[in-house]
Amino acid sequence: MAQAAGLSQISTTSGQPYVSKLVLLGSSSVGKTSLVLRYMKQDFSNVLPTVGCAFFTKVVDMGSSSLKLEIWDTAGQEKYHSVCHLYFRGANAALLVYDITRKDSFHKAQQWLEDLEKEFHPGEVVVMLVGNKTDLGEEREVTFQEGKEFAESKNLLFMETSAKLNYQVSEVFSTVAQELLQRAGDRGSSSQEGEAVVLNQEPAARHSQCCP
Amino acid sequence: MTDGNLSTSMNGVSLMGILDGRPGDSLQDLQHLNVKAPRSVSVPDYGPTLKLGALEDRHSLQSVDSGIPTLEIGNPEPVPCSVVHVKRKQSESEVIPERAFQSACPLPSCAPLAPTSSEQEQVVRKSSTFPRTGYDSVKLYSPTSKALSRSDNVSVCSVSSLGTELSTTLSVSNEDILDLMVTSSSSAIVTLENDDDRHFTDVTLSSIKETKLKEAQRRKKQLEERCKVEESIGNAVLTWNNEILPNWETMWCSKKVRDLWWQGIPPSVRGKVWSLAIGNELNITHELFDICLARAKERWRSLSTGGSEAENEDAGFSAADREASLELIKLDISRTFPNLCIFQQMLTYFAAFEVFFEENLPKLFAHFKKNNLTADIYLIDWIFTLYSKSLPLDLACRIWDVFCRDGEEFLFRTALGILKLFEDILTRMDFIHSAQFLTRLPEDLPADEVFAAISTVQMQSRNKKWAQVLSALQKDSREMEKGSPSLRH
């Protein structure tokens, strides 16, 4: 994937923020759009199913540097599945979102990971597994442990969120942004194509590392 | 145009309603259709000044609205419209006082309107097939300020659709105006008495008068324009009903009809024309449709109750019956109906689109290419929903008019028209802003400008037409895929 190297192509010396493409994938109505709207607008409302893909941008300020996220919020409905791989071309990061009250959506997230693995080299994309709707804890079908173990087995970042209650939503995006910056930095200093990335554990988040 | 083609693009939503149309009994139904014209006509055709609210709002409204033209074909009852009205986000209590206020306000200047309303009556008598009185009488005491919200417009429509006796509606409205005039002037007197500064009051009054006069003139002008539009739609309805529909086979492809078609089919005849244009190759009758619908509903129930066990439950479900399975439709339309090419071979369609894109808009094409902005980014959004998500309903309906006539080619021609309309803006945008712009088009796109842009798009590339380019590409992709059957990019 030639485009996937986009992040490292952009120089920091010009003062321009890094630009990274983040794509949200997952079953229909797991809350992809709700996560994005919560993050972008601090808003939670009933949204209609996404058609194709919706686009957002957000500059994440990370202290010394900043990162511009191009957020691709894809349609989860199965009828768009055949075109969805068009959307993750050239992605730098992916959120695999599932609904903790729906086991099938968890399995679907795993399928999305397989699709990503076909398209990218290991470690080429920052992938985070996101279990949404913790506000519906009593209907939970996927335990925190299940999500965490799967993420660890595949070297994914992992978080549980509630777009409705605004629980850990901005943390998801800032963690991914941090990871992207770190990888870009490592790549720049070691001038090796992402093979020697070592991560620091995020202090606040309960997630695994995602070394290649 | 085959049934297959239509259902492809109708995205499953409107298909049933369209098949529900009655191609056979056009004449008996005309009166019936006309009676409900005020409702159906007013939203799409009289709403050029629609100003929509929040984007989310627009989408939710559209999704509700998109049922209207379809419902109208099979269900003559005005119920759906009233339901829509009730569902508006703006509550009744907000709408009504506002309208009352608006009507009370510029009242002393209502007098100049009186002749207009009698003119109105004459016009109505002239072409009685087109009942507009109900709508206009409502309009009379609803000053058409530019900020007229969409919900307001719709509520007006539903009022008019409920007005059963047209002349009654009109006279009532005139009385209302007189009533309101009295109220208003008495309130002016009160103001005079309470004010100590005569001069100031005079100035205030005269400036109020001036404003009201201007307002009245503006409204009169708007009313006249509206009358003109109505007149032309009324004439078009007559032409469609009296000349074209009875001689469909001989006339439908004539230049005159094509031109009229391009202007937008009046909503009262829209259902008839769509049915005739689509045809009924499968000879689906109402009975057959009802049977299939009942079976589908039954199946749907068993699926939703059976949950994930549905597979086992239907072990006897033969492969031939697979097309009847709603679960599969839900799952993946392209796998369910491989003969609906537009889903299956979307990428080939996009490739064909790009041929005509480069031909028509080389500069923008190069700009998009440079920015890695591929056609799927916006075409999926537009084509999968037949523009019902991206464009206002009145405009989408006009696109469907020509889509029913010209087929899927027109969907792509429309896309090029939209790109052409915004070529200058788009060439100055980077990737993400273009993508955002194209998947959230401006809310107040004027239909005439869009159609003017579409008409300049040439669907010809090196002497090859759309169908030829497409079939050549399809042949290529079939040959490429011979090794691997899966549809991968």
XYZ file of C-alpha atoms in Angstrom, chain A residues 3 37 40-41 43 45-57 68-72 77-87 89 115 118-119, chain B residues 11 56 59-61 63 329-335 343 346-347 350 372 374 376-377 380-382 384-385 389 430-433 435-436 439-440 487-489:
76
model
C -0.575 5.459 0.305
C -20.194 12.889 16.773
C -16.328 16.057 17.239
C -19.328 17.914 18.612
C -23.234 15.607 20.956
C -28.465 11.983 19.311
C -30.225 9.424 17.225
C -28.484 9.175 13.908
C -29.595 7.544 10.686
C -27.552 4.730 9.213
C -24.545 6.067 7.373
C -24.533 5.716 3.605
C -21.149 4.914 2.154
C -18.872 7.044 4.245
C -18.901 10.323 6.131
C -15.834 12.491 6.532
C -14.570 14.557 9.427
C -11.325 16.260 10.340
C -4.628 16.144 11.996
C -7.008 13.224 11.880
C -9.006 12.598 8.748
C -11.824 10.511 10.124
C -13.605 8.158 7.734
C -24.722 -2.085 6.926
C -23.879 -5.338 5.273
C -24.929 -4.112 1.852
C -21.961 -1.791 1.843
C -19.526 -4.509 2.772
C -18.409 -5.089 -0.806
C -17.392 -1.459 -1.180
C -15.978 -0.908 2.277
C -12.525 -2.108 1.423
C -12.349 0.943 -0.822
C -12.460 3.030 2.292
C -7.090 2.044 1.413
C -9.929 -7.941 6.049
C -5.236 -8.937 3.952
C -4.728 -5.353 2.919
C -32.512 0.550 -2.926
C -29.341 16.006 10.607
C -31.729 13.831 6.555
C -34.333 12.701 8.947
C -36.943 14.708 7.114
C -36.083 9.827 4.978
C -31.695 -9.031 1.256
C -30.791 -7.712 4.636
C -27.493 -9.454 4.393
C -26.280 -8.345 1.055
C -28.300 -7.174 -1.881
C -25.515 -7.779 -4.329
C -25.198 -11.399 -3.378
C -24.689 -3.442 -7.081
C -20.416 -1.077 -8.902
C -16.732 -0.685 -9.591
C -17.557 3.765 -11.491
C -6.685 10.719 -4.750
C -11.909 8.506 -6.257
C -16.616 5.866 -4.954
C -16.227 8.524 -2.243
C -21.853 5.526 -3.305
C -23.482 8.272 -1.313
C -25.404 9.506 -4.347
C -27.018 3.915 -3.592
C -29.752 6.224 -2.378
C -30.142 11.457 0.842
C -8.248 19.583 -0.960
C -9.209 15.956 -0.592
C -11.017 15.984 2.698
C -12.959 19.164 2.026
C -15.135 14.638 0.197
C -17.057 16.452 2.888
C -21.194 13.884 0.724
C -23.002 16.877 2.223
C -14.861 -9.401 -6.692
C -11.759 -7.810 -5.332
C -10.337 -4.497 -6.265
